[in-house]
Amino acid sequence: MSSEIIVNVCMGTGGIAAGGDLVMEEFTKQFEAAGIENATVKEKCKLHKVGCRGFCARDVLVDVNVDGAVSTYQYIQPEMVSRLIQDHVVGGRPVKEWLVGDDYHTFHDNQTKIVLGDLGKINPESINDYLGVDGYKAAEKALTTMTPAEVIATVKESGLRGRGGGGFPTGLKWSFCAANKSDQYYIICNADEGDPGAFMDRSVVEGNPHAVIEGMIIGAYAIGASIGYVYIRAEYPLAVDRLHMALKAAKEHGYLGEKLFGTDFNFKIKVKLGAGAFVCGEETALIASIEGERGMPRAKPPFPANKGLWGKPTIINNVETFANLPHILNKGAAWYASIGSEKSKGTKVIALTGKIRNTGLIEIPMGMPLKDIIFNIGGGIEGNRLFKAVQTGGPSGGCIPQQHIDLPVDYEGLASVGSMMGSGGMVVLDETDCMVNISKFFLEFTQSESCGKCVPCRIGTKRLLEILTRITEGEGKEGDIELLQELAEDVRDSSLCGLGMSAPNPVLSTIKYFRHEYEAHIKNKKCPAKVCNKLLTFFIREDMCVGCGMCLRACPVNAISGEKKMPHKVDNNLCIQCGSCFDACKFSAVLKE
């Protein structure tokens, strides 16, 4: 084994869920059995865990790197490890049938990775791995060669905007905070990420926590903060554990604490665990939670940059924003500003999910057209169905229809069609999705997550949900669409915080682009996508029914009859349209219309 060999095993949440920890254990055991002492210079063989690779559907992903030649394997399980070691690690012969295919390379090659650039390459539990990719050099540069004002100016020139949803210019926010005279300043990393299906910030903290810490050091120096907080939900145990490891290592190496890099600047970071309230993603609610109060927003102004945590000037940015900063300081503002669109600079990390072949975590340059994301990186619609819409911005975003498939994905582009960037969630929908039901789904989430402080959000979202529920259950009536629009606009215009202001977006955007589906539900009592069970009739095709009795046993009201091994029938006078028979049938004999 004269070659240098590195074996990387995906140990993000997705990788562990697929068995990554067991694969790691098996590699360790097999290395020892083969006489290979792990991670020694003598044998030149290293085995280490890495963070999320993005292509989560193919986990467990394993890299075998021989002198820089990397082979990536997919769907690896513990019983496959022995052959990988014998054939590839020892024998130098890649196991071709286990290698990733062209779609894996298409998925990655069409991205522009900055924040995700080191994920999948470095061990998130090793500060030495981070130092090996120029870690903490940007912080050292800022503290030893630049004034706080120069750091702020650099961030302004880069065009970096907050990646937590609003897209407010980061450097401008910092300048507002620094302009205040105070005996104490605070900086907070918002890692609360609560959107359904979103895992961008979690994956970055799991896969490269030191980048976030370094970004916070740079931001703290720029505004004069000596104390920082990472507000992260307790539902992210792996991210929390690795964050604590990274903070401990950073302190031991002198990157946190007193007199950083030989200067007079002191800075420490504390971790605050959130209880999973979506509204605590809003900055004033987050501040209230850190202070020990109930996580509820307050009216603005004053903004946190002027009066935030414990009444002191406070900067709040999310994980992705902080993770960009080391790259900006190392490579320059002009480099970062050269990426992206005219008003939206840099890249955006996106959780790509839904009815699409290649789901996962991606990073794209701002301004990339939707069609390139969906059909190049995403590989197109699953099952060769027709693309219908894409929902961006999490539960508070809008649904963008097929006619806007060329839309550039940046802050201005998404806002122009009634949607938003949000934290970066993107859910692809196909012809089998009902847009009324999709609107109801997201309203259920935002309504349940409303803190209840203001009447428009507390009551308005509940009334919106009641109307949508009636429509999907066949009880819609004339005037419901107009009532939805009027009420949604009232909630949007009069709510206290961003949750209520944006909660109506799915309703307004689906009415705008898919009004015909609302009308079909209300006027014809039909669901064109055949999703809303209360508007469907269930029946059994006799030529396809084998008489297994699964549907009969699943029916809660005895609406199905039939002898064993004989075709069954549905009595629609008894049927309550629950769909249990459809779900239970394994022979596609139960149909709905």
Coordinates of C-alpha atoms in Angstrom, one line a residue:
M1 CA 0.0 0.0 0.0
S2 CA 2.4 2.6 -1.2
S3 CA -0.4 5.0 -2.3
E4 CA -2.1 7.5 -0.1
I5 CA -5.7 6.2 0.3
I6 CA -8.5 8.2 1.9
V7 CA -11.9 6.6 2.5
N8 CA -14.8 9.0 3.2
V9 CA -18.1 7.8 4.6
C10 CA -21.1 10.1 4.6
M11 CA -22.1 10.7 8.2
G12 CA -24.6 13.4 7.9
T13 CA -28.1 12.8 9.2
G14 CA -29.2 11.2 5.9
G15 CA -26.1 9.0 5.8
I16 CA -26.5 7.8 9.4
A17 CA -30.2 7.1 8.8
A18 CA -29.2 4.9 5.9
G19 CA -26.6 3.0 8.0
G20 CA -23.5 5.2 7.7
D21 CA -22.5 4.5 11.3
L22 CA -22.6 0.8 10.7
V23 CA -20.5 1.2 7.5
M24 CA -17.9 3.2 9.5
E25 CA -17.8 0.5 12.1
E26 CA -17.3 -2.2 9.5
F27 CA -14.5 -0.3 7.7
T28 CA -12.7 0.1 11.0
K29 CA -13.1 -3.6 11.9
Q30 CA -12.1 -4.7 8.4
F31 CA -9.0 -2.4 8.3
E32 CA -7.8 -3.9 11.6
A33 CA -8.5 -7.4 10.4
A34 CA -6.5 -6.7 7.2
G35 CA -3.6 -5.4 9.3
I36 CA -4.1 -1.8 8.2
E37 CA -3.7 0.6 11.1
N38 CA -6.3 3.3 10.5
A39 CA -5.1 6.9 9.9
T40 CA -1.3 6.2 10.3
V41 CA 1.3 7.8 8.1
K42 CA 3.1 4.5 7.9
E43 CA 0.3 2.8 6.0
K44 CA -0.9 6.0 4.3
C45 CA -4.5 5.0 4.7
K46 CA -7.2 7.3 6.3
L47 CA -10.8 6.5 7.2
H48 CA -12.9 9.5 8.2
K49 CA -16.5 10.6 8.4
V50 CA -17.7 13.5 6.3
G51 CA -20.8 15.7 6.3
C52 CA -23.8 15.7 3.9
R53 CA -22.9 15.0 0.3
G54 CA -26.2 16.5 -1.0
F55 CA -27.3 13.4 -3.0
C56 CA -29.1 12.0 0.1
A57 CA -31.2 9.5 -1.9
R58 CA -28.1 7.5 -2.7
D59 CA -26.8 7.1 0.8
V60 CA -24.7 5.5 2.2
L61 CA -22.2 7.3 -0.1
V62 CA -18.5 6.3 0.2
D63 CA -15.5 7.8 -1.5
V64 CA -12.3 5.9 -2.1
N65 CA -9.5 8.3 -3.0
V66 CA -6.3 6.9 -4.2
D67 CA -3.6 9.6 -4.8
G68 CA -6.3 12.1 -5.8
A69 CA -8.3 9.7 -8.1
V70 CA -11.8 9.5 -6.4
S71 CA -14.3 6.8 -6.9
T72 CA -17.7 7.3 -5.4
Y73 CA -19.9 4.4 -4.4
Q74 CA -23.7 4.5 -3.6
Y75 CA -26.1 2.5 -1.5
I76 CA -23.2 1.0 0.5
Q77 CA -24.1 -1.4 3.4
P78 CA -21.8 -3.0 6.0
E79 CA -21.8 -6.4 4.1
M80 CA -20.3 -4.7 1.1
V81 CA -17.3 -3.2 2.9
S82 CA -15.1 -6.3 2.7
R83 CA -15.2 -6.4 -1.1
L84 CA -14.5 -2.6 -1.3
I85 CA -11.4 -3.1 0.8
Q86 CA -10.1 -6.2 -0.9
D87 CA -10.8 -5.1 -4.5
H88 CA -10.3 -1.4 -4.4
V89 CA -8.4 -0.3 -1.3
V90 CA -5.9 -3.2 -1.4
G91 CA -6.3 -4.5 -4.9
G92 CA -6.7 -1.1 -6.7
R93 CA -9.6 -2.4 -8.8
P94 CA -12.8 -0.2 -8.4
V95 CA -16.1 -2.2 -8.0
K96 CA -17.8 -0.9 -11.1
E97 CA -21.3 -2.1 -10.4
W98 CA -21.5 -0.1 -7.2
L99 CA -20.2 3.2 -8.5
V100 CA -22.5 6.2 -8.9
G101 CA -23.9 6.8 -12.4
D102 CA -24.0 9.8 -14.7
D103 CA -27.0 11.3 -12.9
Y104 CA -24.8 11.8 -9.8
H105 CA -22.2 13.7 -11.8
T106 CA -24.9 15.7 -13.5
F107 CA -26.3 16.6 -10.1
H108 CA -23.0 17.9 -8.8
D109 CA -21.4 19.3 -12.0
N110 CA -24.2 21.8 -12.6
Q111 CA -23.8 23.4 -9.1
T112 CA -21.5 26.2 -7.9
K113 CA -20.4 25.3 -4.4
I114 CA -19.1 27.8 -1.9
V115 CA -20.9 27.1 1.4
L116 CA -21.1 23.4 0.5
G117 CA -17.7 23.3 -1.0
D118 CA -16.0 21.4 1.8
L119 CA -18.9 19.3 2.9
G120 CA -18.2 15.7 2.0
K121 CA -14.4 16.4 2.0
I122 CA -13.5 17.2 5.6
N123 CA -14.2 15.5 8.9
P124 CA -16.6 17.9 10.7
E125 CA -15.3 16.6 14.0
S126 CA -11.7 17.5 13.2
I127 CA -10.5 21.1 13.5
N128 CA -7.3 20.0 11.8
D129 CA -9.3 19.1 8.7
Y130 CA -10.8 22.6 8.7
L131 CA -7.4 24.2 9.2
G132 CA -6.3 22.2 6.2
V133 CA -8.7 24.1 3.9
D134 CA -7.5 27.5 5.2
G135 CA -9.7 27.5 8.2
Y136 CA -9.6 30.6 10.5
K137 CA -7.3 32.4 8.1
A138 CA -10.1 34.8 7.2
A139 CA -10.8 35.6 10.8
E140 CA -7.1 36.1 11.4
K141 CA -6.9 38.4 8.4
A142 CA -9.9 40.5 9.6
L143 CA -8.6 40.9 13.2
T144 CA -4.9 41.5 12.4
T145 CA -5.0 43.5 9.1
M146 CA -8.4 45.2 8.9
T147 CA -10.4 47.6 11.0
P148 CA -14.0 46.8 11.8
A149 CA -15.2 49.4 9.4
E150 CA -13.1 47.8 6.6
V151 CA -14.6 44.4 7.3
I152 CA -18.1 45.9 7.0
A153 CA -17.2 47.7 3.8
T154 CA -15.9 44.5 2.3
V155 CA -19.1 42.7 3.2
K156 CA -21.1 45.5 1.6
E157 CA -19.0 45.4 -1.5
S158 CA -19.5 41.7 -1.9
G159 CA -23.3 42.2 -2.1
L160 CA -24.0 39.4 0.4
R161 CA -27.6 39.4 1.5
G162 CA -29.1 37.6 4.5
R163 CA -29.8 34.0 3.6
G164 CA -32.5 33.5 6.2
G165 CA -35.4 34.7 4.0
G166 CA -35.7 38.4 3.8
G167 CA -32.5 39.0 1.8
F168 CA -31.6 42.2 3.6
P169 CA -28.0 43.4 2.8
T170 CA -25.7 42.0 5.4
G171 CA -23.1 44.7 5.5
L172 CA -25.8 47.4 5.7
K173 CA -27.4 45.7 8.7
W174 CA -24.0 45.4 10.4
S175 CA -23.3 49.1 9.8
F176 CA -26.6 50.1 11.5
C177 CA -25.6 48.0 14.5
A178 CA -22.1 49.3 14.7
A179 CA -23.3 52.9 14.6
N180 CA -25.0 52.6 18.0
K181 CA -23.0 53.5 21.1
S182 CA -23.3 50.8 23.7
D183 CA -21.3 49.0 26.4
Q184 CA -22.3 45.7 24.9
Y185 CA -23.1 44.2 21.5
Y186 CA -24.4 40.7 20.6
I187 CA -24.3 38.6 17.5
I188 CA -26.6 35.6 17.0
C189 CA -26.6 32.8 14.5
N190 CA -30.1 31.7 13.7
A191 CA -29.9 27.9 13.2
D192 CA -33.6 27.4 14.1
E193 CA -34.6 26.4 10.5
G194 CA -38.2 25.1 10.8
D195 CA -39.5 24.9 7.3
P196 CA -41.0 21.4 6.4
G197 CA -38.5 19.6 4.2
A198 CA -35.7 22.2 4.8
F199 CA -32.3 20.9 5.9
M200 CA -29.8 23.5 4.6
D201 CA -28.6 25.0 7.8
R202 CA -28.7 21.7 9.7
S203 CA -26.4 20.1 7.1
V204 CA -23.9 22.9 7.2
V205 CA -23.6 22.8 11.0
E206 CA -23.3 19.0 10.8
G207 CA -20.8 19.1 8.0
N208 CA -18.7 22.2 8.6
P209 CA -19.4 23.8 12.0
H210 CA -16.1 25.7 12.1
A211 CA -17.1 27.7 9.0
V212 CA -20.1 29.0 11.0
I213 CA -17.9 29.8 14.0
E214 CA -15.4 31.6 11.9
G215 CA -18.1 33.6 10.2
M216 CA -19.4 34.6 13.6
I217 CA -15.9 35.7 14.7
I218 CA -15.7 38.0 11.7
G219 CA -19.2 39.5 12.3
A220 CA -18.5 39.9 16.0
Y221 CA -15.3 41.8 15.3
A222 CA -17.1 44.0 12.7
I223 CA -19.7 45.2 15.2
G224 CA -17.7 45.0 18.4
A225 CA -19.6 42.0 20.0
S226 CA -17.9 40.1 22.7
I227 CA -20.6 37.5 23.1
G228 CA -22.4 35.4 20.5
Y229 CA -25.2 32.9 20.5
V230 CA -26.1 30.0 18.3
Y231 CA -29.8 29.5 18.5
I232 CA -30.4 25.9 17.3
R233 CA -33.4 23.6 17.7
A234 CA -32.9 20.7 20.0
E235 CA -34.5 18.5 17.3
Y236 CA -31.0 18.6 15.6
P237 CA -29.0 16.4 18.0
L238 CA -26.2 15.6 15.6
A239 CA -25.7 19.2 14.6
V240 CA -25.8 20.2 18.3
D241 CA -23.2 17.6 19.2
R242 CA -20.8 18.6 16.4
L243 CA -21.3 22.3 17.2
H244 CA -20.3 21.7 20.8
M245 CA -17.2 19.7 19.6
A246 CA -16.2 22.5 17.3
L247 CA -16.6 25.2 19.9
K248 CA -14.5 23.2 22.4
A249 CA -11.8 22.7 19.7
A250 CA -11.8 26.3 18.6
K251 CA -11.4 27.5 22.2
E252 CA -8.5 25.0 22.8
H253 CA -6.7 26.4 19.7
G254 CA -7.2 30.0 20.8
Y255 CA -9.8 30.9 18.2
L256 CA -12.4 31.7 20.9
G257 CA -11.8 33.3 24.2
E258 CA -9.5 36.2 25.0
K259 CA -7.0 38.1 22.9
L260 CA -7.8 36.3 19.6
F261 CA -4.8 36.1 17.2
G262 CA -2.8 38.2 19.6
T263 CA -5.1 41.2 19.5
D264 CA -7.2 42.8 22.3
F265 CA -10.4 41.3 20.8
N266 CA -12.3 38.9 23.1
F267 CA -15.2 36.7 21.9
K268 CA -17.1 33.7 23.2
I269 CA -20.0 31.8 21.8
K270 CA -22.9 30.2 23.8
V271 CA -25.4 27.6 22.5
K272 CA -29.1 28.1 23.1
L273 CA -31.4 25.2 22.3
G274 CA -34.8 26.0 20.9
A275 CA -37.9 23.9 21.5
G276 CA -38.9 23.7 17.8
A277 CA -41.3 26.7 17.4
F278 CA -41.4 27.9 13.8
V279 CA -42.1 31.4 14.9
C280 CA -38.8 31.6 16.7
G281 CA -37.1 31.8 13.3
E282 CA -38.4 35.5 13.4
E283 CA -35.6 37.5 15.0
T284 CA -37.5 39.3 17.8
A285 CA -39.2 36.0 18.8
L286 CA -35.8 34.3 18.8
I287 CA -34.4 37.1 21.1
A288 CA -37.4 36.6 23.5
S289 CA -36.6 32.9 23.6
I290 CA -33.0 33.5 24.5
E291 CA -34.0 35.9 27.2
G292 CA -36.1 33.1 28.8
E293 CA -39.5 34.5 27.6
R294 CA -42.1 32.9 25.5
G295 CA -41.0 33.0 21.8
M296 CA -43.3 35.7 20.5
P297 CA -42.5 38.6 18.1
R298 CA -42.7 42.2 19.0
A299 CA -43.5 45.2 16.9
K300 CA -40.6 46.9 14.9
P301 CA -39.1 49.4 15.1
P302 CA -36.9 49.4 17.1
F303 CA -35.0 46.8 15.1
P304 CA -32.6 44.4 16.9
A305 CA -29.6 46.2 15.3
N306 CA -30.6 49.1 17.5
K307 CA -32.2 47.4 20.4
G308 CA -32.0 43.6 20.5
L309 CA -30.9 41.0 23.1
W310 CA -31.4 42.5 26.6
G311 CA -31.9 45.8 25.0
K312 CA -28.5 46.0 23.4
P313 CA -27.6 46.3 19.7
T314 CA -27.7 42.9 18.2
I315 CA -27.0 41.3 14.8
I316 CA -28.8 38.1 13.7
N317 CA -27.9 36.2 10.6
N318 CA -28.5 32.6 9.7
V319 CA -26.0 29.7 9.3
E320 CA -25.6 30.1 5.5
T321 CA -24.9 33.8 5.8
F322 CA -22.1 33.3 8.3
A323 CA -20.6 30.3 6.4
N324 CA -20.1 32.6 3.3
L325 CA -18.0 35.1 5.2
P326 CA -14.7 33.2 5.4
H327 CA -14.8 32.8 1.6
I328 CA -15.5 36.5 1.1
L329 CA -12.6 37.6 3.3
N330 CA -10.2 35.1 1.8
K331 CA -11.1 35.6 -1.9
G332 CA -12.3 39.2 -1.9
A333 CA -15.5 41.1 -2.3
A334 CA -15.1 41.4 -6.1
W335 CA -14.8 37.6 -6.5
Y336 CA -18.0 37.0 -4.6
A337 CA -19.9 39.9 -6.4
S338 CA -18.9 38.3 -9.7
I339 CA -21.2 35.3 -8.9
G340 CA -25.0 35.5 -9.2
S341 CA -27.3 38.1 -10.7
E342 CA -27.3 41.9 -10.7
K343 CA -29.0 42.4 -7.4
S344 CA -28.6 39.0 -5.8
K345 CA -24.9 38.1 -5.5
G346 CA -23.3 34.8 -4.7
T347 CA -24.9 31.4 -4.4
K348 CA -27.9 29.9 -2.6
V349 CA -28.2 26.6 -0.9
I350 CA -31.5 24.9 -1.6
A351 CA -33.2 21.8 -0.3
L352 CA -34.6 20.3 -3.5
T353 CA -37.5 17.9 -2.8
G354 CA -40.8 16.7 -4.1
K355 CA -41.8 14.9 -7.3
I356 CA -38.3 15.0 -8.8
R357 CA -35.7 12.3 -9.6
N358 CA -32.7 13.8 -7.9
T359 CA -33.7 15.1 -4.5
G360 CA -31.1 16.5 -2.1
L361 CA -29.1 19.5 -1.0
I362 CA -27.8 21.8 -3.8
E363 CA -26.0 25.1 -4.2
I364 CA -26.6 27.3 -7.2
P365 CA -25.5 30.7 -8.4
M366 CA -28.2 33.3 -7.9
G367 CA -30.2 33.8 -11.1
M368 CA -30.1 30.2 -12.3
P369 CA -33.4 29.5 -14.2
L370 CA -35.9 27.2 -12.5
K371 CA -35.8 24.8 -15.5
D372 CA -32.0 24.3 -15.1
I373 CA -32.5 23.4 -11.4
I374 CA -35.4 21.1 -12.0
F375 CA -34.4 19.4 -15.3
N376 CA -30.6 19.5 -15.1
I377 CA -29.6 19.2 -11.5
G378 CA -32.9 17.6 -10.4
G379 CA -33.0 15.2 -13.4
G380 CA -36.6 16.0 -14.3
I381 CA -39.9 14.9 -12.9
E382 CA -40.2 11.5 -11.3
G383 CA -42.1 8.8 -13.3
N384 CA -42.0 10.9 -16.5
R385 CA -45.0 12.9 -15.3
L386 CA -45.7 16.5 -16.3
F387 CA -44.2 19.3 -14.3
K388 CA -47.0 21.4 -12.8
A389 CA -45.5 23.9 -10.3
V390 CA -42.7 24.5 -7.8
Q391 CA -43.3 25.8 -4.3
T392 CA -40.4 28.0 -3.1
G393 CA -39.6 29.6 0.2
G394 CA -41.0 27.1 2.6
P395 CA -44.6 27.1 3.9
S396 CA -44.8 30.8 3.5
G397 CA -43.8 30.8 -0.2
G398 CA -45.8 30.8 -3.3
C399 CA -46.4 28.2 -6.0
I400 CA -44.9 29.0 -9.4
P401 CA -46.5 27.4 -12.5
Q402 CA -45.1 25.9 -15.6
Q403 CA -45.4 29.1 -17.6
H404 CA -42.6 30.6 -15.4
I405 CA -40.2 27.8 -15.8
D406 CA -37.6 30.2 -17.2
L407 CA -37.7 32.4 -14.1
P408 CA -34.4 33.3 -12.6
V409 CA -34.1 32.1 -9.0
D410 CA -33.1 35.1 -7.0
Y411 CA -34.8 37.5 -4.6
E412 CA -36.3 39.7 -7.3
G413 CA -37.3 37.0 -9.7
L414 CA -39.2 34.9 -7.1
A415 CA -40.9 38.0 -5.7
S416 CA -42.1 39.1 -9.1
V417 CA -44.4 36.0 -9.4
G418 CA -45.7 36.1 -5.8
S419 CA -43.2 33.8 -4.2
M420 CA -40.1 34.2 -2.1
M421 CA -36.6 32.8 -1.6
G422 CA -37.2 32.1 2.1
S423 CA -34.5 30.0 3.6
G424 CA -34.2 27.9 0.4
G425 CA -36.8 25.2 0.4
M426 CA -38.0 24.1 -3.1
V427 CA -40.8 21.5 -3.5
V428 CA -41.4 20.3 -7.1
L429 CA -45.1 19.4 -7.9
D430 CA -46.4 17.3 -10.8
E431 CA -49.7 16.6 -12.5
T432 CA -50.9 14.4 -9.6
D433 CA -50.8 17.2 -7.1
C434 CA -53.9 19.2 -6.2
M435 CA -53.1 22.8 -5.8
V436 CA -56.1 23.5 -3.5
N437 CA -54.9 20.6 -1.3
I438 CA -51.3 21.9 -1.4
S439 CA -52.5 25.3 -0.3
K440 CA -54.4 23.7 2.6
F441 CA -51.3 21.6 3.6
F442 CA -49.1 24.7 4.0
L443 CA -51.9 26.6 5.8
E444 CA -52.2 23.8 8.3
F445 CA -48.6 24.2 9.2
T446 CA -48.5 28.0 9.5
Q447 CA -51.8 28.1 11.3
S448 CA -50.6 25.6 13.9
E449 CA -47.3 27.5 14.3
S450 CA -48.9 30.9 14.8
C451 CA -47.9 32.2 18.3
G452 CA -51.4 33.8 18.6
K453 CA -50.1 37.2 19.6
C454 CA -51.9 39.2 16.9
V455 CA -55.5 38.7 15.8
P456 CA -54.9 38.8 12.0
C457 CA -52.6 35.8 12.1
R458 CA -54.3 33.9 15.0
I459 CA -57.8 34.2 13.7
G460 CA -57.2 34.9 10.0
T461 CA -55.1 31.8 9.2
K462 CA -57.7 29.7 11.0
R463 CA -60.5 31.1 8.9
L464 CA -58.5 30.6 5.7
L465 CA -57.9 27.0 6.7
E466 CA -61.6 26.4 7.4
I467 CA -62.5 27.7 4.0
L468 CA -59.9 25.6 2.2
T469 CA -61.0 22.5 4.2
R470 CA -64.6 23.0 3.1
I471 CA -63.6 23.3 -0.5
T472 CA -61.5 20.1 -0.4
E473 CA -64.4 18.2 1.2
G474 CA -66.9 19.2 -1.4
E475 CA -68.6 21.9 0.6
G476 CA -67.3 24.9 -1.2
K477 CA -69.7 27.5 -2.3
E478 CA -69.9 30.5 -4.7
G479 CA -67.9 33.4 -3.4
D480 CA -65.4 31.3 -1.5
I481 CA -62.6 32.2 -3.9
E482 CA -63.2 35.9 -3.5
L483 CA -63.5 35.5 0.3
L484 CA -60.2 33.7 0.4
Q485 CA -58.5 36.4 -1.6
E486 CA -59.9 39.2 0.6
L487 CA -59.1 37.5 3.8
A488 CA -55.6 36.5 2.7
E489 CA -54.8 40.1 1.8
D490 CA -56.0 41.3 5.1
V491 CA -53.9 38.8 7.0
R492 CA -50.8 39.6 4.9
D493 CA -51.2 43.4 5.3
S494 CA -52.0 43.5 9.0
S495 CA -50.1 40.7 10.8
L496 CA -47.4 41.6 13.3
C497 CA -44.5 39.5 12.0
G498 CA -43.3 37.7 8.9
L499 CA -45.1 34.4 9.7
G500 CA -48.5 36.0 9.4
M501 CA -47.5 38.4 6.6
S502 CA -46.3 35.5 4.4
A503 CA -48.7 32.7 5.5
P504 CA -51.3 33.6 2.8
N505 CA -48.8 33.3 -0.1
P506 CA -49.7 29.7 -1.0
V507 CA -53.4 30.7 -1.1
L508 CA -52.9 33.8 -3.2
S509 CA -50.4 32.2 -5.6
T510 CA -52.5 29.1 -6.2
I511 CA -55.7 31.2 -6.8
K512 CA -53.7 33.4 -9.2
Y513 CA -52.3 30.6 -11.3
F514 CA -54.7 27.7 -10.7
R515 CA -58.1 29.3 -10.2
H516 CA -59.6 26.7 -12.5
E517 CA -58.8 24.0 -9.9
Y518 CA -60.6 26.0 -7.2
E519 CA -63.6 26.4 -9.5
A520 CA -63.7 22.7 -10.3
H521 CA -63.8 21.9 -6.6
I522 CA -66.5 24.4 -5.9
K523 CA -68.8 24.3 -9.0
N524 CA -68.3 20.7 -10.2
K525 CA -67.5 19.1 -6.9
K526 CA -64.5 17.4 -8.6
C527 CA -60.8 17.3 -7.9
P528 CA -59.0 17.3 -11.2
A529 CA -55.9 15.7 -9.7
K530 CA -57.9 13.0 -7.9
V531 CA -56.4 13.9 -4.6
C532 CA -59.3 15.2 -2.4
N533 CA -61.1 11.9 -1.4
K534 CA -64.4 13.6 -0.5
L535 CA -64.8 14.6 -4.1
L536 CA -64.1 11.2 -5.5
T537 CA -66.0 8.0 -6.3
F538 CA -64.2 4.7 -5.6
F539 CA -64.9 1.6 -7.5
I540 CA -63.2 -1.8 -8.2
R541 CA -62.3 -3.1 -11.6
E542 CA -63.5 -6.7 -11.7
D543 CA -61.0 -7.7 -14.3
M544 CA -58.1 -6.6 -12.1
C545 CA -59.5 -7.7 -8.7
V546 CA -58.1 -11.0 -7.4
G547 CA -60.4 -11.2 -4.4
C548 CA -57.6 -11.0 -1.8
G549 CA -59.9 -9.1 0.7
M550 CA -57.3 -6.4 1.6
C551 CA -59.7 -3.6 0.6
L552 CA -62.6 -5.3 2.4
R553 CA -60.6 -5.5 5.7
A554 CA -59.4 -1.9 5.3
C555 CA -62.8 -0.4 4.9
P556 CA -64.0 1.1 8.2
V557 CA -67.7 1.2 7.3
N558 CA -68.2 -2.2 5.6
A559 CA -68.9 -0.6 2.2
I560 CA -67.0 -3.3 0.3
S561 CA -68.4 -6.8 -0.3
G562 CA -67.2 -9.9 -2.1
E563 CA -66.3 -13.6 -1.7
K564 CA -62.7 -14.7 -1.4
K565 CA -60.9 -15.0 -4.8
M566 CA -63.9 -13.3 -6.4
P567 CA -64.2 -9.7 -7.6
H568 CA -65.2 -7.3 -4.9
K569 CA -67.6 -4.3 -5.1
V570 CA -68.0 -0.9 -3.5
D571 CA -71.4 0.3 -2.2
N572 CA -71.2 4.0 -2.8
N573 CA -74.2 4.6 -0.7
L574 CA -72.1 3.5 2.3
C575 CA -68.7 4.7 1.2
I576 CA -67.3 7.7 3.1
Q577 CA -64.5 8.4 0.6
C578 CA -61.7 7.7 3.2
G579 CA -59.5 6.1 0.5
S580 CA -58.5 3.2 2.7
C581 CA -59.4 0.7 0.0
F582 CA -57.2 2.5 -2.5
D583 CA -54.3 2.5 -0.2
A584 CA -54.7 -1.2 0.7
C585 CA -55.0 -2.6 -2.8
K586 CA -51.7 -4.0 -4.1
F587 CA -53.1 -4.9 -7.6
S588 CA -54.2 -1.4 -8.7
A589 CA -57.8 -2.7 -8.9
V590 CA -59.3 0.1 -6.8
L591 CA -59.8 3.2 -8.9
K592 CA -61.1 6.7 -8.2
E593 CA -62.7 9.2 -10.4

